[in-house]
PDB file of C-alpha atoms and ligand atoms in Angstrom:
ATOM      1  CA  UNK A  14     -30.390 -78.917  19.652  1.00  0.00           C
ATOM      2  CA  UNK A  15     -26.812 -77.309  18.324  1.00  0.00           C
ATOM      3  CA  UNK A  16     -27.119 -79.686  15.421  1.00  0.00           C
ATOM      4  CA  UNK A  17     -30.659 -78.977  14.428  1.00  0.00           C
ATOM      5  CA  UNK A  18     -29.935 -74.955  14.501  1.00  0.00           C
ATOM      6  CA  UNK A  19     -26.731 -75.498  12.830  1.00  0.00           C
ATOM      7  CA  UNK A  20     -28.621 -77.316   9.704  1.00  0.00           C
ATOM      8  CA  UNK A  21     -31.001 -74.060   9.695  1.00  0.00           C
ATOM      9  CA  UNK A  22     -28.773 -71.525   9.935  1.00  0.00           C
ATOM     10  CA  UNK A  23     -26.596 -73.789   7.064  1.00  0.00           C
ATOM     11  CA  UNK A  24     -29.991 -73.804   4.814  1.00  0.00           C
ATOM     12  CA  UNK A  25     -30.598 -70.180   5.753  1.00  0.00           C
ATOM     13  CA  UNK A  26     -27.358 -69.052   4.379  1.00  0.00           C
ATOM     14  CA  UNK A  27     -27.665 -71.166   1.086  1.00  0.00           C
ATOM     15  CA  UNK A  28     -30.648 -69.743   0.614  1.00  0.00           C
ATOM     16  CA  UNK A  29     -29.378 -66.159   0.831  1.00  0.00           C
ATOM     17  CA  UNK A  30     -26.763 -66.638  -0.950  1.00  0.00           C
ATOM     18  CA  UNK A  31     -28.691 -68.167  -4.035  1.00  0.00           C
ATOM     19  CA  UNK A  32     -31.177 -64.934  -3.550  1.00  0.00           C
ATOM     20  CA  UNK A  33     -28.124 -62.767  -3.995  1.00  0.00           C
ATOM     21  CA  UNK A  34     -26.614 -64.618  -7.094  1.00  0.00           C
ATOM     22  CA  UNK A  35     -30.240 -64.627  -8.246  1.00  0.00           C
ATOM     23  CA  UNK A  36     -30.288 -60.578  -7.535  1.00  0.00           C
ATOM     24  CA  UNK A  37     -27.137 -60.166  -9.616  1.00  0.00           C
ATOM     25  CA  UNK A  38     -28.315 -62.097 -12.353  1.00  0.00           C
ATOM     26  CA  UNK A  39     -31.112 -60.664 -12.704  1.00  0.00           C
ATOM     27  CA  UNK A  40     -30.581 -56.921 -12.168  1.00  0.00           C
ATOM     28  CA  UNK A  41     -27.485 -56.670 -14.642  1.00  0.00           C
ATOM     29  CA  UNK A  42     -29.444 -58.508 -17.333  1.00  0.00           C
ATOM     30  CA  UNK A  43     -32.319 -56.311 -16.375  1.00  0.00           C
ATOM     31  CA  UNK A  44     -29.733 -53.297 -16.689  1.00  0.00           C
ATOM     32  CA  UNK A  45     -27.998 -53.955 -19.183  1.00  0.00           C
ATOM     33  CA  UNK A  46     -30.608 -54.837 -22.424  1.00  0.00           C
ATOM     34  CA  UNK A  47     -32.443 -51.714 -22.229  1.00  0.00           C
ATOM     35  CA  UNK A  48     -29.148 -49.792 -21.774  1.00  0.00           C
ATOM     36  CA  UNK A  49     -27.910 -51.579 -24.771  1.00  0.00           C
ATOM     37  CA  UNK A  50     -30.767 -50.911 -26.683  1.00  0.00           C
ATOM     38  CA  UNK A  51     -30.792 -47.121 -25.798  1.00  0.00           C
ATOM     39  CA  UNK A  52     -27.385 -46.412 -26.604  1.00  0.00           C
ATOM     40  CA  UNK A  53     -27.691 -48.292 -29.636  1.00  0.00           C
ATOM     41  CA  UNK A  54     -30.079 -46.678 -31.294  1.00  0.00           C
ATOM     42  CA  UNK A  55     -28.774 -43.234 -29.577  1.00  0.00           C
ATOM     43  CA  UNK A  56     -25.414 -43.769 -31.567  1.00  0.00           C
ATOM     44  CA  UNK A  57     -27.157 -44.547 -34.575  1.00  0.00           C
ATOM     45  CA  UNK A  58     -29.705 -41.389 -34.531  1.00  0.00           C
ATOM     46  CA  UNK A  59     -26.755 -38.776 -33.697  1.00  0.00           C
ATOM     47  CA  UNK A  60     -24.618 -40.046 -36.404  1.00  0.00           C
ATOM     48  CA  UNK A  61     -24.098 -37.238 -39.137  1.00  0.00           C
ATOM     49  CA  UNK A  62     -25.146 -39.612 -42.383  1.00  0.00           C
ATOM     50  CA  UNK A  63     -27.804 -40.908 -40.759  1.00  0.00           C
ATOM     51  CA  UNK A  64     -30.745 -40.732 -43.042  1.00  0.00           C
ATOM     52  CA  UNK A  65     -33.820 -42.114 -41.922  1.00  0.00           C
ATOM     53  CA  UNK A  66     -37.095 -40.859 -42.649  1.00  0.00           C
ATOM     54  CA  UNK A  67     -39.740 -40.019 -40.504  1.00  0.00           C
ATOM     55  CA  UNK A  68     -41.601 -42.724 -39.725  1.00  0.00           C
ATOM     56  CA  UNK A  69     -38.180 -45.073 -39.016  1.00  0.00           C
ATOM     57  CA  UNK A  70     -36.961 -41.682 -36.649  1.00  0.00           C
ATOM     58  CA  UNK A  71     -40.194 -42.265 -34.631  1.00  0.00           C
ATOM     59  CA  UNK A  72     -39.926 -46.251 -34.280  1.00  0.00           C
ATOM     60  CA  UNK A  73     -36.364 -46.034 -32.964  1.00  0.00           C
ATOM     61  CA  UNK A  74     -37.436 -43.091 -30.636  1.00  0.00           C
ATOM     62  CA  UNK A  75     -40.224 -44.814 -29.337  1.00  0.00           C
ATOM     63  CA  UNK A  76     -38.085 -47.743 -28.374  1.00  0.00           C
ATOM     64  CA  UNK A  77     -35.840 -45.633 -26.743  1.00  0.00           C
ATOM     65  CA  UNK A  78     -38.999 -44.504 -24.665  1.00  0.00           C
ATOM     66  CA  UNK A  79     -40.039 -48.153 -23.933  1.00  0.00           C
ATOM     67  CA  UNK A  80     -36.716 -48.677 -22.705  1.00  0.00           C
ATOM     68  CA  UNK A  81     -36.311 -46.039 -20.375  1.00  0.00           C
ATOM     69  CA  UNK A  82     -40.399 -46.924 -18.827  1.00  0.00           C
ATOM     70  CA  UNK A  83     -38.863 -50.159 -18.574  1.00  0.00           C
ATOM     71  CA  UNK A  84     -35.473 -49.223 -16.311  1.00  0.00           C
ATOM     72  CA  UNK A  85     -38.273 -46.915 -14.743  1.00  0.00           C
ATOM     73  CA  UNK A  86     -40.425 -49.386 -13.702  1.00  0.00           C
ATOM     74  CA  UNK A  87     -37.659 -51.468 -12.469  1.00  0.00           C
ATOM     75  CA  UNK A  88     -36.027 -48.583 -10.113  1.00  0.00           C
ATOM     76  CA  UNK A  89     -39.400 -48.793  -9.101  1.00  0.00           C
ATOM     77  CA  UNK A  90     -39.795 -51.878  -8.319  1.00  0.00           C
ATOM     78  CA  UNK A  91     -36.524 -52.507  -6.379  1.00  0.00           C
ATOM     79  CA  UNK A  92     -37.537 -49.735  -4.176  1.00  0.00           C
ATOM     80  CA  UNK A  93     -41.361 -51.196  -3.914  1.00  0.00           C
ATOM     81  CA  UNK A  94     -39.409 -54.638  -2.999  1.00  0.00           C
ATOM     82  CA  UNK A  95     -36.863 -52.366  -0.716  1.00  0.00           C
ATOM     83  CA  UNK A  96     -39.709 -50.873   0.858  1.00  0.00           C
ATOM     84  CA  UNK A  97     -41.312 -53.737   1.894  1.00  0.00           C
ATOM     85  CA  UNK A  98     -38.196 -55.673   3.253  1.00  0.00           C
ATOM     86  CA  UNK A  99     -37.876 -52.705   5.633  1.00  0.00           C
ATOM     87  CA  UNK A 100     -41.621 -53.130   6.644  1.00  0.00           C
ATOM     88  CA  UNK A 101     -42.443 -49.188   5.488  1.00  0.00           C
ATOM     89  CA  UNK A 102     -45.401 -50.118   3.845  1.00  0.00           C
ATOM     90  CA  UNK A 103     -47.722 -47.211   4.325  1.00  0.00           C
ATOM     91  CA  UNK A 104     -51.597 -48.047   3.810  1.00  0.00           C
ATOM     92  CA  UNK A 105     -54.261 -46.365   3.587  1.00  0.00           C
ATOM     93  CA  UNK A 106     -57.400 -48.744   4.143  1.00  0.00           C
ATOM     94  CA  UNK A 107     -60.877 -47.695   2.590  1.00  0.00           C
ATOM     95  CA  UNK A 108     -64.335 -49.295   2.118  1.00  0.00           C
ATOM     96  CA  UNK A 109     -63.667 -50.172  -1.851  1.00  0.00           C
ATOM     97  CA  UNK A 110     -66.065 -51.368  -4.545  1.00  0.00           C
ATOM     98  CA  UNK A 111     -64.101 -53.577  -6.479  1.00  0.00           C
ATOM     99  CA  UNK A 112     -66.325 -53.304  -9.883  1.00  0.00           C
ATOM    100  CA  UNK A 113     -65.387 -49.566 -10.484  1.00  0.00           C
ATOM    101  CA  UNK A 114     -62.014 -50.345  -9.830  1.00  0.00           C
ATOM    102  CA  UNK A 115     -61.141 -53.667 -12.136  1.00  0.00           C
ATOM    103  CA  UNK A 116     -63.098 -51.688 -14.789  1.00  0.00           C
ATOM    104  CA  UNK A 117     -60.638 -48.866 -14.817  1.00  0.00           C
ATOM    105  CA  UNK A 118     -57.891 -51.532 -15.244  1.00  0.00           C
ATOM    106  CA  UNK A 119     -59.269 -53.093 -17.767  1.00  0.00           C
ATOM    107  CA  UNK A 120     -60.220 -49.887 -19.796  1.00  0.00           C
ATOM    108  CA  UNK A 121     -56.533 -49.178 -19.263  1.00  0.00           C
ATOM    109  CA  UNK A 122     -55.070 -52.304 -20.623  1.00  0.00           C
ATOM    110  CA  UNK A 123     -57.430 -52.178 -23.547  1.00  0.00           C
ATOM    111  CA  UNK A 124     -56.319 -49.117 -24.137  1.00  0.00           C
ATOM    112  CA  UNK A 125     -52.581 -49.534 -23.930  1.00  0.00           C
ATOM    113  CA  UNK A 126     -53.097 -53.092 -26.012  1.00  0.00           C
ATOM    114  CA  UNK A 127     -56.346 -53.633 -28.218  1.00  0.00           C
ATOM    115  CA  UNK A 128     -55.067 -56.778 -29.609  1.00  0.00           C
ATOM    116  CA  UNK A 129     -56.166 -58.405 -25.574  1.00  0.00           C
ATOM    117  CA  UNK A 130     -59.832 -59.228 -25.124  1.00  0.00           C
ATOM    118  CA  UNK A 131     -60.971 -59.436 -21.617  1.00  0.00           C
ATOM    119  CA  UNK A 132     -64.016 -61.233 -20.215  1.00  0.00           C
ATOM    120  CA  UNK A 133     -65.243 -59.678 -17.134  1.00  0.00           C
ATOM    121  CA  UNK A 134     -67.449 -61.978 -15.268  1.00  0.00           C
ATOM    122  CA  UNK A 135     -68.349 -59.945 -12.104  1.00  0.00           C
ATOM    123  CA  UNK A 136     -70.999 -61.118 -10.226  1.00  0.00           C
ATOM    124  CA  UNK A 137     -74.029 -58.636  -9.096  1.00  0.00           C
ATOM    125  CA  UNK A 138     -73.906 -57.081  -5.332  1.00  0.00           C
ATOM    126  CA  UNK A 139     -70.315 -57.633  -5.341  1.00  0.00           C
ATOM    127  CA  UNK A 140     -69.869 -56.697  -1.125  1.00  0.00           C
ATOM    128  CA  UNK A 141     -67.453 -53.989  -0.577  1.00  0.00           C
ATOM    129  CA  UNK A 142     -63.864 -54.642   0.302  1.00  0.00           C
ATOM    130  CA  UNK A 143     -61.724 -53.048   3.039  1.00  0.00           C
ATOM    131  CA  UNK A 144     -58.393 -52.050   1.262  1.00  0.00           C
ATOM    132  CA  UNK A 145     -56.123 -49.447  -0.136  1.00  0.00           C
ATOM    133  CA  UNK A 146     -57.551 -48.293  -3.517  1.00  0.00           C
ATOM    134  CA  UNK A 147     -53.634 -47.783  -5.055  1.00  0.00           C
ATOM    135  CA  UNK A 148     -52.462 -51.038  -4.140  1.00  0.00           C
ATOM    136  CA  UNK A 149     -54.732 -53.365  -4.908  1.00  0.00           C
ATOM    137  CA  UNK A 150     -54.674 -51.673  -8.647  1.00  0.00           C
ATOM    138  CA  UNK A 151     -50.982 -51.982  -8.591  1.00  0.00           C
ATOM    139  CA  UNK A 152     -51.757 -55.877  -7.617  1.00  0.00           C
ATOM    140  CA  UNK A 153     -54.285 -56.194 -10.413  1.00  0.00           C
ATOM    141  CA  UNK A 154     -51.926 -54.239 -13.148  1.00  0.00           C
ATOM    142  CA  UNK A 155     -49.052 -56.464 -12.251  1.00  0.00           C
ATOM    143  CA  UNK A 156     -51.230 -59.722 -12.417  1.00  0.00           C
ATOM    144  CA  UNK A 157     -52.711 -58.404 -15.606  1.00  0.00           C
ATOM    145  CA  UNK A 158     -49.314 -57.183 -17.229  1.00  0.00           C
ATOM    146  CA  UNK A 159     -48.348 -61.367 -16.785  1.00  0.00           C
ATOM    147  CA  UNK A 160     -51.088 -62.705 -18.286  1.00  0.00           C
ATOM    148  CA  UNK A 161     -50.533 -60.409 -21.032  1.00  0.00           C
ATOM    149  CA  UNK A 162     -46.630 -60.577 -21.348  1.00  0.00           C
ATOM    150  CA  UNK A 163     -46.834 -64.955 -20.849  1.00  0.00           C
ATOM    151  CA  UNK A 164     -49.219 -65.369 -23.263  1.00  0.00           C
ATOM    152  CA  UNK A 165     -47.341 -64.601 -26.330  1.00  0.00           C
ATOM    153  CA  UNK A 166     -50.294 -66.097 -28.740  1.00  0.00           C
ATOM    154  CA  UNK A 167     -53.501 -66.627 -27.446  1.00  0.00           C
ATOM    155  CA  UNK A 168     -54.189 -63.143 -26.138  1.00  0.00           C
ATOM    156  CA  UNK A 169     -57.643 -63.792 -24.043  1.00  0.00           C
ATOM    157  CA  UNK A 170     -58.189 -63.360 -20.389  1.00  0.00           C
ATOM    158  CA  UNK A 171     -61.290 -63.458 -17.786  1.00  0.00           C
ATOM    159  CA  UNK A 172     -61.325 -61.407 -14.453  1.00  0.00           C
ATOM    160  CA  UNK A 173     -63.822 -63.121 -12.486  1.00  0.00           C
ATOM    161  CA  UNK A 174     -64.619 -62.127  -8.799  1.00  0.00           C
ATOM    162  CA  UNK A 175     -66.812 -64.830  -5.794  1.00  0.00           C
ATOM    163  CA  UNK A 176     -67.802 -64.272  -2.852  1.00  0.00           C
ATOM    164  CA  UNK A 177     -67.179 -66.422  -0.002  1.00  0.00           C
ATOM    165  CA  UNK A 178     -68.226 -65.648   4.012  1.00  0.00           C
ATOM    166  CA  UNK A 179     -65.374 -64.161   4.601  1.00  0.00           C
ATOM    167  CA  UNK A 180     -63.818 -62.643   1.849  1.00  0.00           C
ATOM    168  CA  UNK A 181     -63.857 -61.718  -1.906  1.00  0.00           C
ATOM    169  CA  UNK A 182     -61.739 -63.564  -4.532  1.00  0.00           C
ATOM    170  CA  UNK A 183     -60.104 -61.811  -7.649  1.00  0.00           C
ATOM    171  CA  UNK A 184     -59.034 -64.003 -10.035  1.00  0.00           C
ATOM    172  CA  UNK A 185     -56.780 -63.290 -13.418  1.00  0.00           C
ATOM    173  CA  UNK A 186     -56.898 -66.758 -16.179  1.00  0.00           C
ATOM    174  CA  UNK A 187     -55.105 -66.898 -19.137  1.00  0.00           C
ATOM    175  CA  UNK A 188     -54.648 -69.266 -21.904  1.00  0.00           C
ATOM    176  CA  UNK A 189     -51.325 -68.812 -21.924  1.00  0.00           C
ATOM    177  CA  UNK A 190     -47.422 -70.711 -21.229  1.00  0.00           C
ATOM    178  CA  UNK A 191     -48.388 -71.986 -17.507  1.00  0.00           C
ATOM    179  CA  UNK A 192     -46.397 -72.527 -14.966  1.00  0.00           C
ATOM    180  CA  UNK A 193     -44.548 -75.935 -14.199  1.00  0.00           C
ATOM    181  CA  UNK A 194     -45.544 -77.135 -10.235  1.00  0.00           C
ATOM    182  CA  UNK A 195     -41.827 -77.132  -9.830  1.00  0.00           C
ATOM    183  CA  UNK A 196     -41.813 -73.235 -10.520  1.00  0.00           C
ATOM    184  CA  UNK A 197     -45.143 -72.664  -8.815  1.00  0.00           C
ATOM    185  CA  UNK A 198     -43.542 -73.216  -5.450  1.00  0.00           C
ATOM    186  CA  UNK A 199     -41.126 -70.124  -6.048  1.00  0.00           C
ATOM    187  CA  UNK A 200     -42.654 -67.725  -8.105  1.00  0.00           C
ATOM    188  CA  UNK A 201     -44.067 -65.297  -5.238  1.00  0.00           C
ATOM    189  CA  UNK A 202     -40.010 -64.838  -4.147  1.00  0.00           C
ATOM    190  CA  UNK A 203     -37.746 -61.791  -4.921  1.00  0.00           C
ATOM    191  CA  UNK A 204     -36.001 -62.458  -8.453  1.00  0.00           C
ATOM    192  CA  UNK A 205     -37.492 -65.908  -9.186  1.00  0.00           C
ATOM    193  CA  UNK A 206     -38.424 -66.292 -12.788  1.00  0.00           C
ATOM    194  CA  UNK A 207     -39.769 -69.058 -14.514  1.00  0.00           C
ATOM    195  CA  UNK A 208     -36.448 -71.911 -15.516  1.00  0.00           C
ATOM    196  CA  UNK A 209     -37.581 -71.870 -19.138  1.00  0.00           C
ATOM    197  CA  UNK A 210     -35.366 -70.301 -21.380  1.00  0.00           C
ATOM    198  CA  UNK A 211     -37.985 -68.555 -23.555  1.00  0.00           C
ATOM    199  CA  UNK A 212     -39.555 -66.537 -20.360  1.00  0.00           C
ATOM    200  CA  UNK A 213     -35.677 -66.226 -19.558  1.00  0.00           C
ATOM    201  CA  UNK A 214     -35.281 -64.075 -22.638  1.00  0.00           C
ATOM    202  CA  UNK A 215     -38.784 -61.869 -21.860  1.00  0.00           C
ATOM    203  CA  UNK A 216     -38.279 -58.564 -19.928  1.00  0.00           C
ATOM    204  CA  UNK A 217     -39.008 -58.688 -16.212  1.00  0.00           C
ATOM    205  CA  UNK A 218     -36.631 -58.831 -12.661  1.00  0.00           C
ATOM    206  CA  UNK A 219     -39.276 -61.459 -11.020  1.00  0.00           C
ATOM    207  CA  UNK A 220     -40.551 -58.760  -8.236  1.00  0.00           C
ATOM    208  CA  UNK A 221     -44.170 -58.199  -9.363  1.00  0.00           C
ATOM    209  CA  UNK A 222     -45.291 -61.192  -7.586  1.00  0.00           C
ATOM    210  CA  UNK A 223     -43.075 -60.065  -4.289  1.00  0.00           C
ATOM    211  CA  UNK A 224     -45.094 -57.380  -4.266  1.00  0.00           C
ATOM    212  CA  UNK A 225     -48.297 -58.538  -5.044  1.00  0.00           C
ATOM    213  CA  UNK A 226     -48.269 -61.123  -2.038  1.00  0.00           C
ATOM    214  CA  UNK A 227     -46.643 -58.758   0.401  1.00  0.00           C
ATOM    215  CA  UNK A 228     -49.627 -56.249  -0.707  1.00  0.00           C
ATOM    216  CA  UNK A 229     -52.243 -58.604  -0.189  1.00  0.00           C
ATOM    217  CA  UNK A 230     -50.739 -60.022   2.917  1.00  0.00           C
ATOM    218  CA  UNK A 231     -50.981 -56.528   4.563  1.00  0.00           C
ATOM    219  CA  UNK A 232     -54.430 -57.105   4.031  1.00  0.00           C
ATOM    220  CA  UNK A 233     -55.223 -60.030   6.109  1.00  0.00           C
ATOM    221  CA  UNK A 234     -55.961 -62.083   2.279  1.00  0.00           C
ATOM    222  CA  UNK A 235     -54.447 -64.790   0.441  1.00  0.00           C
ATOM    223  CA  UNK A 236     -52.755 -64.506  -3.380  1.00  0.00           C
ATOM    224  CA  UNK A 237     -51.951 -68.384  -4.635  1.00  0.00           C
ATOM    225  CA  UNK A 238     -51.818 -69.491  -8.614  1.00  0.00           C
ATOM    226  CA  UNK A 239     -53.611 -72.862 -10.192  1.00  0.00           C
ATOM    227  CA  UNK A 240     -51.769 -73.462 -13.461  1.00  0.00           C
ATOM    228  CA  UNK A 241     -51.094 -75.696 -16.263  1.00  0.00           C
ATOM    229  CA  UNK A 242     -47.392 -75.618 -18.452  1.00  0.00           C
ATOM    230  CA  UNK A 243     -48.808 -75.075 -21.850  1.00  0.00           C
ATOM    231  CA  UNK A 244     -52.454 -74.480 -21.169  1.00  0.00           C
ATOM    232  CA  UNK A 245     -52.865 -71.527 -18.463  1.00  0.00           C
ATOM    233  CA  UNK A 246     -52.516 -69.819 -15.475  1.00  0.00           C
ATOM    234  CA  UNK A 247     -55.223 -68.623 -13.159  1.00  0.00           C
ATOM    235  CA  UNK A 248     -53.655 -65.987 -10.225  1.00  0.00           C
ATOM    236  CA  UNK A 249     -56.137 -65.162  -7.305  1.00  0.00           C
ATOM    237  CA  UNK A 250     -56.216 -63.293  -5.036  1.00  0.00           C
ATOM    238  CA  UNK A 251     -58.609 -62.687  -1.545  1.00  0.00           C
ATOM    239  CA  UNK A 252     -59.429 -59.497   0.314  1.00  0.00           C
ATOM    240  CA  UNK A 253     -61.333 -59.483   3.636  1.00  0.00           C
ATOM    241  CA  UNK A 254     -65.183 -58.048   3.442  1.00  0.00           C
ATOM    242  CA  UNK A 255     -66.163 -55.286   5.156  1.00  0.00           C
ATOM    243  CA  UNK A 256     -68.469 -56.206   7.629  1.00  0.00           C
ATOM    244  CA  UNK A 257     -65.576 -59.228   8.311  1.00  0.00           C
ATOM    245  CA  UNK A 258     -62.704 -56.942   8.268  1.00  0.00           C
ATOM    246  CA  UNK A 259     -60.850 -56.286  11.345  1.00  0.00           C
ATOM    247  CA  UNK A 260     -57.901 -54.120  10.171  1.00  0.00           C
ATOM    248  CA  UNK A 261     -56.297 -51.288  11.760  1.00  0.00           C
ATOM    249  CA  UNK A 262     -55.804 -48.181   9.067  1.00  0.00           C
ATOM    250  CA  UNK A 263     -52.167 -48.674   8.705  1.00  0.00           C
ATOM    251  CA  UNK A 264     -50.745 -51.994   8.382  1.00  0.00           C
ATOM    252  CA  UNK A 265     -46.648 -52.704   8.962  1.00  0.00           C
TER     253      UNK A 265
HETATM  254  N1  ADP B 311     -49.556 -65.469 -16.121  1.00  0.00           N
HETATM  255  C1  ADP B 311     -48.386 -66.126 -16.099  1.00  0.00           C
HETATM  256  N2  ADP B 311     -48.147 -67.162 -16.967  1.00  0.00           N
HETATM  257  C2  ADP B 311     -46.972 -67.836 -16.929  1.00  0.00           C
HETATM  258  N3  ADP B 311     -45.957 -67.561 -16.073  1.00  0.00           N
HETATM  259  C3  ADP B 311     -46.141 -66.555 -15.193  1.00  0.00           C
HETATM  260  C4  ADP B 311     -47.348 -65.782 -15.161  1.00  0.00           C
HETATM  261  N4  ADP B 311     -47.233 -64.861 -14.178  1.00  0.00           N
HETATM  262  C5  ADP B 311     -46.015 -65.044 -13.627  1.00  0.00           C
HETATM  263  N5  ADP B 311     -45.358 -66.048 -14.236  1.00  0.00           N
HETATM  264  C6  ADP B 311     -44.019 -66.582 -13.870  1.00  0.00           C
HETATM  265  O1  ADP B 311     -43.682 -66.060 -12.583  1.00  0.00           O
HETATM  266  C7  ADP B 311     -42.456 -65.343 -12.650  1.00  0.00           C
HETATM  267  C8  ADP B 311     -42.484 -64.188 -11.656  1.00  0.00           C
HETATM  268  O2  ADP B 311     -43.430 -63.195 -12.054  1.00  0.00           O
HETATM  269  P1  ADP B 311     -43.190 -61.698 -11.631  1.00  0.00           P
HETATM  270  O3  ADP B 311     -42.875 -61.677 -10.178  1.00  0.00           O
HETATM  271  O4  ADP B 311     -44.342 -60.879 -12.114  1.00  0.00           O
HETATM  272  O5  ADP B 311     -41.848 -61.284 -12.365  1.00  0.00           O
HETATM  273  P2  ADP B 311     -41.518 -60.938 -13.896  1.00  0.00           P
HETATM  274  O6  ADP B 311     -42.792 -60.816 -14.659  1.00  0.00           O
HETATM  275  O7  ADP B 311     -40.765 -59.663 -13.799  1.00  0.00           O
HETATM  276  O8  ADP B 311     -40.656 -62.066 -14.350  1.00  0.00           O
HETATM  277  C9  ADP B 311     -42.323 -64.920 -14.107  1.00  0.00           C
HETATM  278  O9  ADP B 311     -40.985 -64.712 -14.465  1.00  0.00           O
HETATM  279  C10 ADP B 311     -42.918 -66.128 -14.829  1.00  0.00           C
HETATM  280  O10 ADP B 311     -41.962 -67.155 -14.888  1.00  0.00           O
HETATM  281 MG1   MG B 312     -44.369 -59.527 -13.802  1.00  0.00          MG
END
């Protein structure tokens, strides 16, 4: 019995202790490139013989406002991820209609990057959903924002929806880098990003997928990922019906 708990609590610790390494890693890289970039191009715009005209001024500026969204977003995150660890997840569960919802998504990505062409395939009399209207759009943005930021040339992706008894199924494809089954295993943990050097070197600290589960988990539903290295990734996700539903209003 002392043996058996002593190999757990020896795996346990490994474990943690990779998930910190993997924290450090992570968070200074994620740190430190926008803060490079920033006071880069900071130095470079105060100095006195600096001559650029307008249109240059406004591209450096305007990196220097990606780059502080993108420390934003990852203060935000950490605290999302911080949040959840500490089980103060507040939710606030509603009868939803999913259609309205992935539309405004998708009008919003278009928006923010016309290059992406999305095929909606939404079936009709899609039942209603029982879930918290602001997090399942933050699970939808952060599934979209992947297939976007993974699929660095063939910019196409399809939001379908089914229906089965229980439950409705969201699901994000993309012809994009896929995963390898080796990665597939991790990628819903804190900090775990894809092994391949090229994803290495994209921005992201590997918590959108941390949150997405723990979101959809708080819902009584189910978020799991099909993919292909090289061909495509298709992330879904379930949410309980509402006749089906059995969930208090605040969950955690
Ligand atoms: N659509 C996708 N195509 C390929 N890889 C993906 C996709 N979505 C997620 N991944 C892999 O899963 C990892 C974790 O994703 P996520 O938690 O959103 O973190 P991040 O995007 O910040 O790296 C990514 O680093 C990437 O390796
Ligand atoms: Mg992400």
């Amino acid at each position: 019995m002392n043996g058996i708990l002593n190999v757990r609590d020896i795996t346990r610790e490994r474990e943690e202790e990779e998930q910190r390494s993997r924290f450090i890693s992570v968070i200074s890289h994620e740190l430190q490139t926008p803060i490079a970039i920033i006071k880069g191009y900071a130095s470079t715009l105060a100095r006195s013989d600096a001559m650029l005209d307008p249109e240059a001024l406004r591209s450096r500026l305007i990196a220097v406002e990606e780059e502080a969204d993108r420390l934003n977003k990852l203060v935000g995150n950490l605290l999302y991820a911080s949040r959840i660890q500490a089980g103060g997840l507040q939710m606030e569960i509603v009868p939803l209609e999913l259609p309205r919802l992935i539309e405004g998504v998708v009008r919003r990505l278009q928006a923010k990057s016309p290059d992406v062409s999305v095929t909606l395939d939404l079936p009709p009399n899609l039942p209603t959903v029982m879930a918290d209207r602001d997090r399942v759009e933050e699970v939808l943005q952060n599934l979209l924002d992947n297939a976007v930021k993974y699929s660095p040339r063939q910019r196409s992706l399809t939001l379908a929806c089914s229906v089965t008894g229980d439950e409705v199924i969201v699901s994000v494809s993309d012809v994009g880098m896929g995963i390898s089954l080796r990665d597939q295993e991790h990628i819903f943990n804190r900090f775990h990003r894809a092994s391949n050097g090229m994803i290495q070197s994209m921005p992201g600290a590997g918590l959108g997928l941390y949150i997405c589960r723990a979101i959809v988990e708080a819902h009584g539903g189910h978020i799991w990922v099909e993919s292909t290295l090289h061909e495509g990734s298709t992330f879904s996700f379930s949410l309980p019906r509402v006749e089906k539903a059995h969930l208090p209003m605040v969950v955690f």
